[in-house]
PDB file of C-alpha atoms in Angstrom:
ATOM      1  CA  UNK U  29     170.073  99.579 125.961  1.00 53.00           C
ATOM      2  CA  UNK U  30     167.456 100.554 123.494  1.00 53.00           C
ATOM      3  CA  UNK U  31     168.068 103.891 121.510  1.00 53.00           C
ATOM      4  CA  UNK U  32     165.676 106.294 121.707  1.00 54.00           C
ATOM      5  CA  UNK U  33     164.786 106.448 118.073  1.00 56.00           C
ATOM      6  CA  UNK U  34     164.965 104.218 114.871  1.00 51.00           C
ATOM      7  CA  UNK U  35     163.981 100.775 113.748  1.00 48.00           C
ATOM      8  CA  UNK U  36     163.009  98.709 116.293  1.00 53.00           C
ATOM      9  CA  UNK U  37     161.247  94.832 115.515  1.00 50.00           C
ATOM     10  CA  UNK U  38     158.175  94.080 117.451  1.00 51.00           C
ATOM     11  CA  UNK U  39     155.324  91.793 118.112  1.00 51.00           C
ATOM     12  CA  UNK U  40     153.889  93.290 121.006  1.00 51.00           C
ATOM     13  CA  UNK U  41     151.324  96.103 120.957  1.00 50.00           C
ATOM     14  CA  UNK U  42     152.694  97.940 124.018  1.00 50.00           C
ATOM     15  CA  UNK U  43     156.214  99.212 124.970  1.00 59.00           C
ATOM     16  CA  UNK U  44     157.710  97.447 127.646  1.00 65.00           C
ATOM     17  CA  UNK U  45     159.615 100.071 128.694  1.00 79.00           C
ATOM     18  CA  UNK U  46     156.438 102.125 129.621  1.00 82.00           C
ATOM     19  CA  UNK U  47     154.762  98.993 130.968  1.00 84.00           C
ATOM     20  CA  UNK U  48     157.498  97.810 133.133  1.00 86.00           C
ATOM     21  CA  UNK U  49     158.361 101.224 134.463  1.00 86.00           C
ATOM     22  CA  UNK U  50     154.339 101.614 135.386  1.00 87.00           C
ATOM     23  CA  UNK U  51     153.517  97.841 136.499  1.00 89.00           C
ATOM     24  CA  UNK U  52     156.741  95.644 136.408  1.00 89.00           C
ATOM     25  CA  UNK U  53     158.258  97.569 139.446  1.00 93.00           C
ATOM     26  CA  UNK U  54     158.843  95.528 142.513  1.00 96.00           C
ATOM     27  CA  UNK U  55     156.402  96.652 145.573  1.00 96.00           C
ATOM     28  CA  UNK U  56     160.113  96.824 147.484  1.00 96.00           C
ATOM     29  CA  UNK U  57     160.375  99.855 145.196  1.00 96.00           C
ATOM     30  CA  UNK U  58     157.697 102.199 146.007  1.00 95.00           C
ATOM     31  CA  UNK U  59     156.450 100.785 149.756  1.00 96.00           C
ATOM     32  CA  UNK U  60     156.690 103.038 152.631  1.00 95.00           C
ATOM     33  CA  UNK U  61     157.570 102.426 156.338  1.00 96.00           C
ATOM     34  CA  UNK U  62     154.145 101.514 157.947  1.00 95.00           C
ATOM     35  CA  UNK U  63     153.424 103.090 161.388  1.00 96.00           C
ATOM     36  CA  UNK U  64     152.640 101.039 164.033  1.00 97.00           C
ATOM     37  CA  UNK U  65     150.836 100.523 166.997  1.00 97.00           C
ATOM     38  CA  UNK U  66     150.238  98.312 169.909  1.00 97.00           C
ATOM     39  CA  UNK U  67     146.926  96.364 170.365  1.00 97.00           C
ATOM     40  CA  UNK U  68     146.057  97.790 173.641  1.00 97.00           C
ATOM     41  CA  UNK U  69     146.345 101.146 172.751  1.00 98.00           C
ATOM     42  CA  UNK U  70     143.265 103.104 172.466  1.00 98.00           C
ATOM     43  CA  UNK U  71     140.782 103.585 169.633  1.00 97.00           C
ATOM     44  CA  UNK U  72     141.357 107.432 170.829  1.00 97.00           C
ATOM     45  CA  UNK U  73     145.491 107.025 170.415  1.00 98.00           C
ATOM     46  CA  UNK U  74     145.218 105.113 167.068  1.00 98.00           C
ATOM     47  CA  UNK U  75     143.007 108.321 166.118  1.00 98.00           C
ATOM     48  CA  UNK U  76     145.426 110.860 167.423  1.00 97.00           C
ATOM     49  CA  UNK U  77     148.151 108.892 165.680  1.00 98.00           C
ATOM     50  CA  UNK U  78     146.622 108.960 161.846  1.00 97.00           C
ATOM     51  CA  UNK U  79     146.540 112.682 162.305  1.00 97.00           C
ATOM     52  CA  UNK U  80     149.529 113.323 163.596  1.00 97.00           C
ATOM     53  CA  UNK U  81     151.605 111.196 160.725  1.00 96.00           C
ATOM     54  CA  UNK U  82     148.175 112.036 158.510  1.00 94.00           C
ATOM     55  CA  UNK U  83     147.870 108.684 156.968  1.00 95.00           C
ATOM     56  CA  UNK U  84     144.428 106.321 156.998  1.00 95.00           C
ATOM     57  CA  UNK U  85     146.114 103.362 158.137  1.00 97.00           C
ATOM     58  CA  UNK U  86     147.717 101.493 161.122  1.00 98.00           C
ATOM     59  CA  UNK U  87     149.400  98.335 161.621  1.00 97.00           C
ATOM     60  CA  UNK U  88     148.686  96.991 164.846  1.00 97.00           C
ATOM     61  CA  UNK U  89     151.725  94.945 165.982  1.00 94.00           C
ATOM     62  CA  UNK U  90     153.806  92.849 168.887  1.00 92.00           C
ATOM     63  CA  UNK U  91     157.222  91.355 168.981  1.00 84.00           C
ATOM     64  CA  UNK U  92     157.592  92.255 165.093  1.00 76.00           C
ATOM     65  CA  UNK U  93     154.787  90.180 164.308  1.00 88.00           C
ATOM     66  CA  UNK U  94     151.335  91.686 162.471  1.00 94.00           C
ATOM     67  CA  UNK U  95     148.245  91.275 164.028  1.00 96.00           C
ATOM     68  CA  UNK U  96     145.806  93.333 162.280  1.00 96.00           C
ATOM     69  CA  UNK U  97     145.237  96.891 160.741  1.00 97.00           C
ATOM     70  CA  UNK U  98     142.979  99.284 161.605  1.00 97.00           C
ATOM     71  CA  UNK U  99     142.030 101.591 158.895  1.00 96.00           C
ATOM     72  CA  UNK U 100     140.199 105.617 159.106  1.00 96.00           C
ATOM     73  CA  UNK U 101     137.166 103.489 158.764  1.00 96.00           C
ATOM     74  CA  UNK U 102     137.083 101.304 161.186  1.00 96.00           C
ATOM     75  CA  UNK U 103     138.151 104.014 163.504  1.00 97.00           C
ATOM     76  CA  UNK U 104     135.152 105.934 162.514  1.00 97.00           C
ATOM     77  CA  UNK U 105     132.520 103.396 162.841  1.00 96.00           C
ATOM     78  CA  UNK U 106     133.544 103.398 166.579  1.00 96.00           C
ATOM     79  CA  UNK U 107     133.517 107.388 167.196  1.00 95.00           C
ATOM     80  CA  UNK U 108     130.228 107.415 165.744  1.00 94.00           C
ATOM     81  CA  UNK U 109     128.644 104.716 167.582  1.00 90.00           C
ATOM     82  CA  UNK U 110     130.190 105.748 171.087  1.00 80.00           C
ATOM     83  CA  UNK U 111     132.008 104.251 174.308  1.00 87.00           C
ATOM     84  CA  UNK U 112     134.741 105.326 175.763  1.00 93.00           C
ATOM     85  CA  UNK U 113     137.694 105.782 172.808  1.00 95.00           C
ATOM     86  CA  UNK U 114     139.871 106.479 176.128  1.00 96.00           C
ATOM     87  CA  UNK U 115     138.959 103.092 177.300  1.00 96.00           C
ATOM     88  CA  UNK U 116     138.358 100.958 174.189  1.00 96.00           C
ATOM     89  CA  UNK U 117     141.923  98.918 172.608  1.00 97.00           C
ATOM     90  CA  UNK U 118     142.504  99.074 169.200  1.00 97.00           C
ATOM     91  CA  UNK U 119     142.216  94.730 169.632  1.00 97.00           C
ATOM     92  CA  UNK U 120     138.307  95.566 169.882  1.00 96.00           C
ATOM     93  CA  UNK U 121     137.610  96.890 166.317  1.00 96.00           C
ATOM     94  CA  UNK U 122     141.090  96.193 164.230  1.00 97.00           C
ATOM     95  CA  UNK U 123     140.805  93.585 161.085  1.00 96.00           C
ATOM     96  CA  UNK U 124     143.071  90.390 162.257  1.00 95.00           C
ATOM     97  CA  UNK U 125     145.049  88.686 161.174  1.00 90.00           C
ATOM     98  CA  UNK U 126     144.600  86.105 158.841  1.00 90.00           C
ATOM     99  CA  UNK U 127     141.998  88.107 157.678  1.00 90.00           C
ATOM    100  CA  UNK U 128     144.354  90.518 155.664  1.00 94.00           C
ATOM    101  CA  UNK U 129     145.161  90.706 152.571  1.00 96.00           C
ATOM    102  CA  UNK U 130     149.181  91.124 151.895  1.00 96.00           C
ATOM    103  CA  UNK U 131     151.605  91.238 149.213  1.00 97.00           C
ATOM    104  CA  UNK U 132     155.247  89.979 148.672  1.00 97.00           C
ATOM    105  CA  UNK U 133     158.008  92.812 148.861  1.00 96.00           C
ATOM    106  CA  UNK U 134     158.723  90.878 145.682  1.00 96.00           C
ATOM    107  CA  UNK U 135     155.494  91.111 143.914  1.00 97.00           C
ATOM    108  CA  UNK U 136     155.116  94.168 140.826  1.00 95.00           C
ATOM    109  CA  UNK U 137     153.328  97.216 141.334  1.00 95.00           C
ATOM    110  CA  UNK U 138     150.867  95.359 139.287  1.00 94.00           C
ATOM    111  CA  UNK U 139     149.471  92.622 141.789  1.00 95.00           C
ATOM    112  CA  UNK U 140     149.735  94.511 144.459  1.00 96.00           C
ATOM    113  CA  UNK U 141     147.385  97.779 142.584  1.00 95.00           C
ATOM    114  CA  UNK U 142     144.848  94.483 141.486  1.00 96.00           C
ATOM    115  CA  UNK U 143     144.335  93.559 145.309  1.00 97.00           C
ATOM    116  CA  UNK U 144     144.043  97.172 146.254  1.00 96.00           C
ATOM    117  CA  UNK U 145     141.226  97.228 144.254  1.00 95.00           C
ATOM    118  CA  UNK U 146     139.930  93.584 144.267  1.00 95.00           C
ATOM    119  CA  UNK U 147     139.457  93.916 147.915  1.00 94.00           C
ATOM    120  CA  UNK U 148     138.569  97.429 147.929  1.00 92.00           C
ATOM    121  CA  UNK U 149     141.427  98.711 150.558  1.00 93.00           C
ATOM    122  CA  UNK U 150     143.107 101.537 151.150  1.00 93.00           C
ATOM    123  CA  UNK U 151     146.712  99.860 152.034  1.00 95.00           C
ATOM    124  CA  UNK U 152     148.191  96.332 151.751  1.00 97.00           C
ATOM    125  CA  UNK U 153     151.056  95.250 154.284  1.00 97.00           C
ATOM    126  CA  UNK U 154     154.098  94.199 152.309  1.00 96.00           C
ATOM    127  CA  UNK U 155     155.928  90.721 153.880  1.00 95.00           C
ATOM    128  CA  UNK U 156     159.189  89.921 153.529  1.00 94.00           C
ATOM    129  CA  UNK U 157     159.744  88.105 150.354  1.00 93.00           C
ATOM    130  CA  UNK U 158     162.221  85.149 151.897  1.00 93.00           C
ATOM    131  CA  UNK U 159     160.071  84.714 155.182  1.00 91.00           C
ATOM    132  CA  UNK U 160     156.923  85.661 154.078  1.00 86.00           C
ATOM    133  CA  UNK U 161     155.846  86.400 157.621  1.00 87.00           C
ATOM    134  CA  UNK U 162     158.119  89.914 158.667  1.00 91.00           C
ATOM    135  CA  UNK U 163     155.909  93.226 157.755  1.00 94.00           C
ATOM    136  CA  UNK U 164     158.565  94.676 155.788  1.00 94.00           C
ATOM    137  CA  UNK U 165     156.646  98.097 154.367  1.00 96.00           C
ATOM    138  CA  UNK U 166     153.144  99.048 153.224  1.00 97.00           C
ATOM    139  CA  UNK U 167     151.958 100.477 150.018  1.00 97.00           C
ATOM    140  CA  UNK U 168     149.419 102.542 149.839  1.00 95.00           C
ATOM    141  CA  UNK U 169     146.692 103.380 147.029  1.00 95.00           C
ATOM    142  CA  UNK U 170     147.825 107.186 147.182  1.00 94.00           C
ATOM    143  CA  UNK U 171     151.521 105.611 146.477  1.00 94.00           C
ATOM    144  CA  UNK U 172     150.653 103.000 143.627  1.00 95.00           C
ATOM    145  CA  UNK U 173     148.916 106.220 141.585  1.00 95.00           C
ATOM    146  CA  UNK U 174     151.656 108.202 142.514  1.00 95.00           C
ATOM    147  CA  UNK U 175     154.188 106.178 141.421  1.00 94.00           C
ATOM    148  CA  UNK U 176     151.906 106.101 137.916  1.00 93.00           C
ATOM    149  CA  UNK U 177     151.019 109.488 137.644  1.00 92.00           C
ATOM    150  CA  UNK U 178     154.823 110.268 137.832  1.00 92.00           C
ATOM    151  CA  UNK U 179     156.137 107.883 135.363  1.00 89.00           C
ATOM    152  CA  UNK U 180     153.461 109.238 133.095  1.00 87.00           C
ATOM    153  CA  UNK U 181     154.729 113.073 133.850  1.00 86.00           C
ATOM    154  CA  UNK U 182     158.253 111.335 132.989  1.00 84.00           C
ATOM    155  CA  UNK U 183     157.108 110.450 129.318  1.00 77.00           C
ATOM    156  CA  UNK U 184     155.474 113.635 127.591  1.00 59.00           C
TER     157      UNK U 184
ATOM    158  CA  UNK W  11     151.007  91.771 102.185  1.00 53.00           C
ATOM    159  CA  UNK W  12     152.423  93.587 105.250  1.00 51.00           C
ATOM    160  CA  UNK W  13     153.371  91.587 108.128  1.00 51.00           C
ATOM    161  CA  UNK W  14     150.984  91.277 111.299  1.00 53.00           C
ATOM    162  CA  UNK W  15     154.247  91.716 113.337  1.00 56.00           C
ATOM    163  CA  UNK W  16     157.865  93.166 111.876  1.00 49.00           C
ATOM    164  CA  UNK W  17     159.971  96.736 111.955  1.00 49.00           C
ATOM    165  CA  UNK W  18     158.757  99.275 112.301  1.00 53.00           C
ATOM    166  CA  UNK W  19     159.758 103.075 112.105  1.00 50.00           C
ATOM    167  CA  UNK W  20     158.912 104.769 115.388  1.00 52.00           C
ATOM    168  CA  UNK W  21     159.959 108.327 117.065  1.00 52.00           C
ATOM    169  CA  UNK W  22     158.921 107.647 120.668  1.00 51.00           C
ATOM    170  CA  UNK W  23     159.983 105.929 123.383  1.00 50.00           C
ATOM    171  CA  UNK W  24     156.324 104.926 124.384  1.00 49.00           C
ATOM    172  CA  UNK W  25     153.444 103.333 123.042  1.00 59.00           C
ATOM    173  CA  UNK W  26     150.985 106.075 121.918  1.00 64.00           C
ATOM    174  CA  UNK W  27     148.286 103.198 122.435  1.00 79.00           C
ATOM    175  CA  UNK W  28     149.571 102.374 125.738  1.00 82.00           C
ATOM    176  CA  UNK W  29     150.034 105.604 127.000  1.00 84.00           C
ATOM    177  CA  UNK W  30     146.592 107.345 125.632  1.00 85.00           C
ATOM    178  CA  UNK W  31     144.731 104.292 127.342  1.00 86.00           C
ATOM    179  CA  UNK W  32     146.138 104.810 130.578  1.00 87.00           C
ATOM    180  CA  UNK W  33     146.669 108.281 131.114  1.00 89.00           C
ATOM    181  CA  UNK W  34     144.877 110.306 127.904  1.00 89.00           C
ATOM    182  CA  UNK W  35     141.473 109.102 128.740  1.00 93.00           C
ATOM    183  CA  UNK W  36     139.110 111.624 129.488  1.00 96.00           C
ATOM    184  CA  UNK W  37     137.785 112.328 132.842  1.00 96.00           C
ATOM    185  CA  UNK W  38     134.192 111.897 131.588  1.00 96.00           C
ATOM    186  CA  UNK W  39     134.777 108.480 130.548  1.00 96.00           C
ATOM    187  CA  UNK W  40     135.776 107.180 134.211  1.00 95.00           C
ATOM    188  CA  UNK W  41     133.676 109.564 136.246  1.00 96.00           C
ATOM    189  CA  UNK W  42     130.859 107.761 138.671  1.00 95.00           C
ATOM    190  CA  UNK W  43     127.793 109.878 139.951  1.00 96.00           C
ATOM    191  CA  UNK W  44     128.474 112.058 143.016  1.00 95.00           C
ATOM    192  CA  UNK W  45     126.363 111.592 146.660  1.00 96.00           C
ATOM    193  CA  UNK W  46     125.000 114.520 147.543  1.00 97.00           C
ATOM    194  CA  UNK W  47     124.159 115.980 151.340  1.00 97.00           C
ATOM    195  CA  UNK W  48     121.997 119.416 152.142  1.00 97.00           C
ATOM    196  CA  UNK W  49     124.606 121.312 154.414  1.00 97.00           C
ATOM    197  CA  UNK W  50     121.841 121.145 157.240  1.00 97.00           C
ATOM    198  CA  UNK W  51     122.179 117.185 157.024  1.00 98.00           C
ATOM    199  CA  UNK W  52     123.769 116.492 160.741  1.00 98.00           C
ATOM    200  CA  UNK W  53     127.467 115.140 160.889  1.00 97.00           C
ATOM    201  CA  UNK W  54     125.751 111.662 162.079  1.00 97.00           C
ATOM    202  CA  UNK W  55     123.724 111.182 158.543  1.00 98.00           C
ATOM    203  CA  UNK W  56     126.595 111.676 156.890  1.00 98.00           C
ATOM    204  CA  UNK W  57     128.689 109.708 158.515  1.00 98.00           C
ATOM    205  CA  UNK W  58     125.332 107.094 157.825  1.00 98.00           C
ATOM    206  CA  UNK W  59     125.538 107.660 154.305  1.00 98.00           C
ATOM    207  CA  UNK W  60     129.540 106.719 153.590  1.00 97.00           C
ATOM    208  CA  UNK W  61     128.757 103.622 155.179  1.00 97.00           C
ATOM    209  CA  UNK W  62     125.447 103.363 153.223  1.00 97.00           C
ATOM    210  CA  UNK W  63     126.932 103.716 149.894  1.00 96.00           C
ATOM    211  CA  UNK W  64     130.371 102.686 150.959  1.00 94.00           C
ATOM    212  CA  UNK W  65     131.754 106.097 149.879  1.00 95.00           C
ATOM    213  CA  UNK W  66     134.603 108.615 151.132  1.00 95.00           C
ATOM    214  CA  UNK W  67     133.175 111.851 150.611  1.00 97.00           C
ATOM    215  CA  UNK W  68     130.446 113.584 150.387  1.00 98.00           C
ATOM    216  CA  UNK W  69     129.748 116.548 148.151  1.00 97.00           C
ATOM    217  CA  UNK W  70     127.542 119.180 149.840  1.00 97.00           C
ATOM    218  CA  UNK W  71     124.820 120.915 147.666  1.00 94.00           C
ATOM    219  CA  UNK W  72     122.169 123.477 147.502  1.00 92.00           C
ATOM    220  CA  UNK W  73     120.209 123.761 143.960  1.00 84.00           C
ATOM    221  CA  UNK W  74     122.852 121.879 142.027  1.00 77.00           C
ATOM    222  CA  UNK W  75     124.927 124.552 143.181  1.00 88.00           C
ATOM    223  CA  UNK W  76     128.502 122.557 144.618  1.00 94.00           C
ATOM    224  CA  UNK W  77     128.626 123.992 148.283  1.00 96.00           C
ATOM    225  CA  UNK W  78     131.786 121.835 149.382  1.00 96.00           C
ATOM    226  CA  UNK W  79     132.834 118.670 150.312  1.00 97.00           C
ATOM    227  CA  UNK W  80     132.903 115.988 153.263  1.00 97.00           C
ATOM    228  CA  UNK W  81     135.470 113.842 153.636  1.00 96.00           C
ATOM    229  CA  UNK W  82     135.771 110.539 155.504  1.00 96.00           C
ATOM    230  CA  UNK W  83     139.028 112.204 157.612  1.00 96.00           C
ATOM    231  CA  UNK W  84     136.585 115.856 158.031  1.00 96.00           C
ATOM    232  CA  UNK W  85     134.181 113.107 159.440  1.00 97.00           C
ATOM    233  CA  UNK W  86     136.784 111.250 162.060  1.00 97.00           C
ATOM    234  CA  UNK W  87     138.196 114.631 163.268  1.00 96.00           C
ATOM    235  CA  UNK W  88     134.456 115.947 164.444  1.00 96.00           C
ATOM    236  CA  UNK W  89     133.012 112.457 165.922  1.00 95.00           C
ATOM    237  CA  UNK W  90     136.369 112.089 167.708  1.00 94.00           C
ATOM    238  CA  UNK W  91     136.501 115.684 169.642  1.00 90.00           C
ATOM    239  CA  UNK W  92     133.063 115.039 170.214  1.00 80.00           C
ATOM    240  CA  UNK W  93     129.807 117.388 170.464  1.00 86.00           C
ATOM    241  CA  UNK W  94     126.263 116.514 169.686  1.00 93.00           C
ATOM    242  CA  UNK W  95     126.476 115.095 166.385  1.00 95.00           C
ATOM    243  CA  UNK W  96     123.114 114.961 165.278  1.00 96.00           C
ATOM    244  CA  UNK W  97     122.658 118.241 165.954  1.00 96.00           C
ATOM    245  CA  UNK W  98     126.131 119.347 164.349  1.00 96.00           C
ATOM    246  CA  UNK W  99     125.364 120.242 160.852  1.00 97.00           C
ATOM    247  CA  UNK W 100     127.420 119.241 157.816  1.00 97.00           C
ATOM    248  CA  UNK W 101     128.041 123.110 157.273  1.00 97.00           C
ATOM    249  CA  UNK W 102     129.925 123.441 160.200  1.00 96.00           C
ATOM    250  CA  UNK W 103     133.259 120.835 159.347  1.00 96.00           C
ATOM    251  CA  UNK W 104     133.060 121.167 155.422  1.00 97.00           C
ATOM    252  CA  UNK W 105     135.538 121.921 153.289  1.00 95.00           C
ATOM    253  CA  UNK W 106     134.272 125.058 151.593  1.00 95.00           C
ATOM    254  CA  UNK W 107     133.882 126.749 147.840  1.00 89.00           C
ATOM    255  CA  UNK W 108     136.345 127.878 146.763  1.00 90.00           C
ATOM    256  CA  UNK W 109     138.875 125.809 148.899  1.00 90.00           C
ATOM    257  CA  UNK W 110     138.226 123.290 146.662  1.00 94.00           C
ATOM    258  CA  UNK W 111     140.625 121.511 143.536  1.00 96.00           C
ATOM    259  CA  UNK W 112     138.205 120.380 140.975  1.00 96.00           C
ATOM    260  CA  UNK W 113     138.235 118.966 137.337  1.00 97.00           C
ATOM    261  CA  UNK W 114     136.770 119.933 133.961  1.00 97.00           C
ATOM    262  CA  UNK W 115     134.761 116.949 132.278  1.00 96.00           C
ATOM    263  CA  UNK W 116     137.378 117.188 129.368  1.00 96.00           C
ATOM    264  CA  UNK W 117     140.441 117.006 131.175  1.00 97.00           C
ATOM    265  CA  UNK W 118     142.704 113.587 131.134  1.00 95.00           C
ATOM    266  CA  UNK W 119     143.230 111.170 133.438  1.00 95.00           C
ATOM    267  CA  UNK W 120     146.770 112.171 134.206  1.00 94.00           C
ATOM    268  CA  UNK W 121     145.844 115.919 134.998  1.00 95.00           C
ATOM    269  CA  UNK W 122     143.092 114.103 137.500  1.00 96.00           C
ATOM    270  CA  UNK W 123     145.902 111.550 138.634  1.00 95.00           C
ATOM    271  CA  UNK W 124     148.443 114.297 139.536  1.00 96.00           C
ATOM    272  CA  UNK W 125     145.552 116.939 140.921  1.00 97.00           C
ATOM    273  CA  UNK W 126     144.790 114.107 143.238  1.00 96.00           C
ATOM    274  CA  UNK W 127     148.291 113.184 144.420  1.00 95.00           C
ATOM    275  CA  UNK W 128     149.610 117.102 144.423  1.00 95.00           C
ATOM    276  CA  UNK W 129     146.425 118.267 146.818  1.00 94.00           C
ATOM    277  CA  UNK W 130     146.480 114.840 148.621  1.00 92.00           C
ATOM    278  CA  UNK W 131     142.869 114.130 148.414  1.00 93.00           C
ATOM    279  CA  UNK W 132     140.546 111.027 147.870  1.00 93.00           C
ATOM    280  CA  UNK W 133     138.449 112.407 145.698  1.00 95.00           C
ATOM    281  CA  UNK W 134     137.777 115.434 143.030  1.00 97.00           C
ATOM    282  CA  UNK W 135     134.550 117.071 141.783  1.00 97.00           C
ATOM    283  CA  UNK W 136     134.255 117.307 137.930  1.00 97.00           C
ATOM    284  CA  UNK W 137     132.611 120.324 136.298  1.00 95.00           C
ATOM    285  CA  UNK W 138     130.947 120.686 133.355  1.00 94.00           C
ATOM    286  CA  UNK W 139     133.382 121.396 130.361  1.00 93.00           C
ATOM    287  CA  UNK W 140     131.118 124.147 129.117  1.00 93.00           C
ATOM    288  CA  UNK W 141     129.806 125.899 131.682  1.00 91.00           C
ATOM    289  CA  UNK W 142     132.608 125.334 134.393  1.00 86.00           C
ATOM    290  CA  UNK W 143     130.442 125.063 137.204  1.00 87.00           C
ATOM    291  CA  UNK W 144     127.303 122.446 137.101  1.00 91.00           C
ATOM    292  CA  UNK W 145     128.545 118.961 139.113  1.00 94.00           C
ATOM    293  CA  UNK W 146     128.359 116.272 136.450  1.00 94.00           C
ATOM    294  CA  UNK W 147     130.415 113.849 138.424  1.00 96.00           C
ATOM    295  CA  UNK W 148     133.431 112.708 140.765  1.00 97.00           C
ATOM    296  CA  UNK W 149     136.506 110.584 140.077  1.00 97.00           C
ATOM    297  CA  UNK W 150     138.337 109.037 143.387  1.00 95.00           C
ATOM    298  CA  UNK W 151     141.567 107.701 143.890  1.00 95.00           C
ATOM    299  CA  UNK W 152     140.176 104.380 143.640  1.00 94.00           C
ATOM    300  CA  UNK W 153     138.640 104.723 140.622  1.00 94.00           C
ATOM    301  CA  UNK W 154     141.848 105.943 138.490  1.00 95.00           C
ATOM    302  CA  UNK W 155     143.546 103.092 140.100  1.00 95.00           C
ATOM    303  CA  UNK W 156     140.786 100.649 138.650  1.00 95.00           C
ATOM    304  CA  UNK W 157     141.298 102.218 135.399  1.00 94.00           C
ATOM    305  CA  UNK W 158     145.251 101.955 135.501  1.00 93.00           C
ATOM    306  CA  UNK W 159     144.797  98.035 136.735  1.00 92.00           C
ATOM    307  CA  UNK W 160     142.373  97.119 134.260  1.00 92.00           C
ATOM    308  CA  UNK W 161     144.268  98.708 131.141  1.00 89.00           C
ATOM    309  CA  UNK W 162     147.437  96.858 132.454  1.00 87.00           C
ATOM    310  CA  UNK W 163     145.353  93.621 132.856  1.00 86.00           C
ATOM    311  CA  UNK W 164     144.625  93.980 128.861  1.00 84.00           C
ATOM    312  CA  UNK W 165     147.908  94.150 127.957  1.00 77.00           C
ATOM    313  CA  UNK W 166     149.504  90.536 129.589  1.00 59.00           C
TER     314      UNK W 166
END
């Protein structure tokens, strides 16, 4: 373990200690249990449901397996442009599968913040790192800063 | 002459470079320009503009005077319950001065980071350092999360 003052040798212009703790950590670390839903249900449900658990995404799932995600944007797209939300399934306006962007359970903090913003998402599903096809968690932009802001908070 | 690389004396357990980068940056540095929405605008142009300008919130203004804010999630809840929403004015489903957590110009990225996670919103207004209450800009979830990527990016 490295003592916390002293002589230290070094070639590197950053501490890896601060570095890994903000962008070495596994995505297994820091995900969250996504909330699901099924692709029939209503555009109305899936609406009701990211208010009740107040989160901006849903993973839209059968038999384990991901289909798609519907995000607070899609959802409002629809309200705005009308129809029946009662009536309409989630299937209609979700983005499918394998037109989503995921991330490895094993992947850092670090890959999985770049496609956050790369793609310009809100939340990435997180697979299974030995399968590479079971949704395992999601991770969230609010949770990647989170996770940064309170390392940070950690070192001063 | 001194080595490029070697031992060095050092106090902290962090990299002052590192660490200033990421989280000692100054709000002003990262902010992007604000939309801005009359509080008369109808709950269907803004829900136009986010999509316009692929944007999450709105700030509402009168003579450079902040009046509140518009959220994506403000937006969902009113276009799901319904009404006429092109006759439904902004006003009406705002959050209001002085319900709102802003920034100061001056401030650092970390106290933006943490205001953002602790009040669990996208976005934040930033003030004016001096006079505390012109709009000069607003800094998003997203775009600390850029920042944090892109610094990390540098470093491998």
């Amino acid at each position: 373990a490295r003592p916390k003052v002293g002589y230290f040798y070094t070639g590197q212009t950053h501490d890896p200690l601060l570095f890994d703790g903000l962008f070495e950590t596994k995505v297994a670390e820091i995900m969250i249990p996504p909330i699901f839903i099924k692709q029939e249900s209503s555009v109305y449900d899936a609406v009701t449901m990211l208010f009740m658990y107040d989160i901006g995404t849903l993973f839209v799932a059968e038999n384990q397996q991901l289909l798609g995600i519907v995000s607070r944007k899609d959802l409002l797209r629809t309200t705005v442009t009308g129809g029946d939300l009662n009536k309409m399934p989630v299937a209609m306006i979700m983005t499918r599968m394998p037109n989503l962007v995921t991330i490895s359970s094993e992947d850092r903090l670090l890959d999985a913040g770049y496609k956050l913003i790369e793609h310009e998402i809100d939340s990435i599903p997180v697979m299974d790192a030995v399968d590479g096809i079971t949704v395992v968690g999601k991770l969230s932009k609010t949770s990647v800063l989170r996770h940064f802001v309170t390392e940070a908070m950690k070192q001063k």
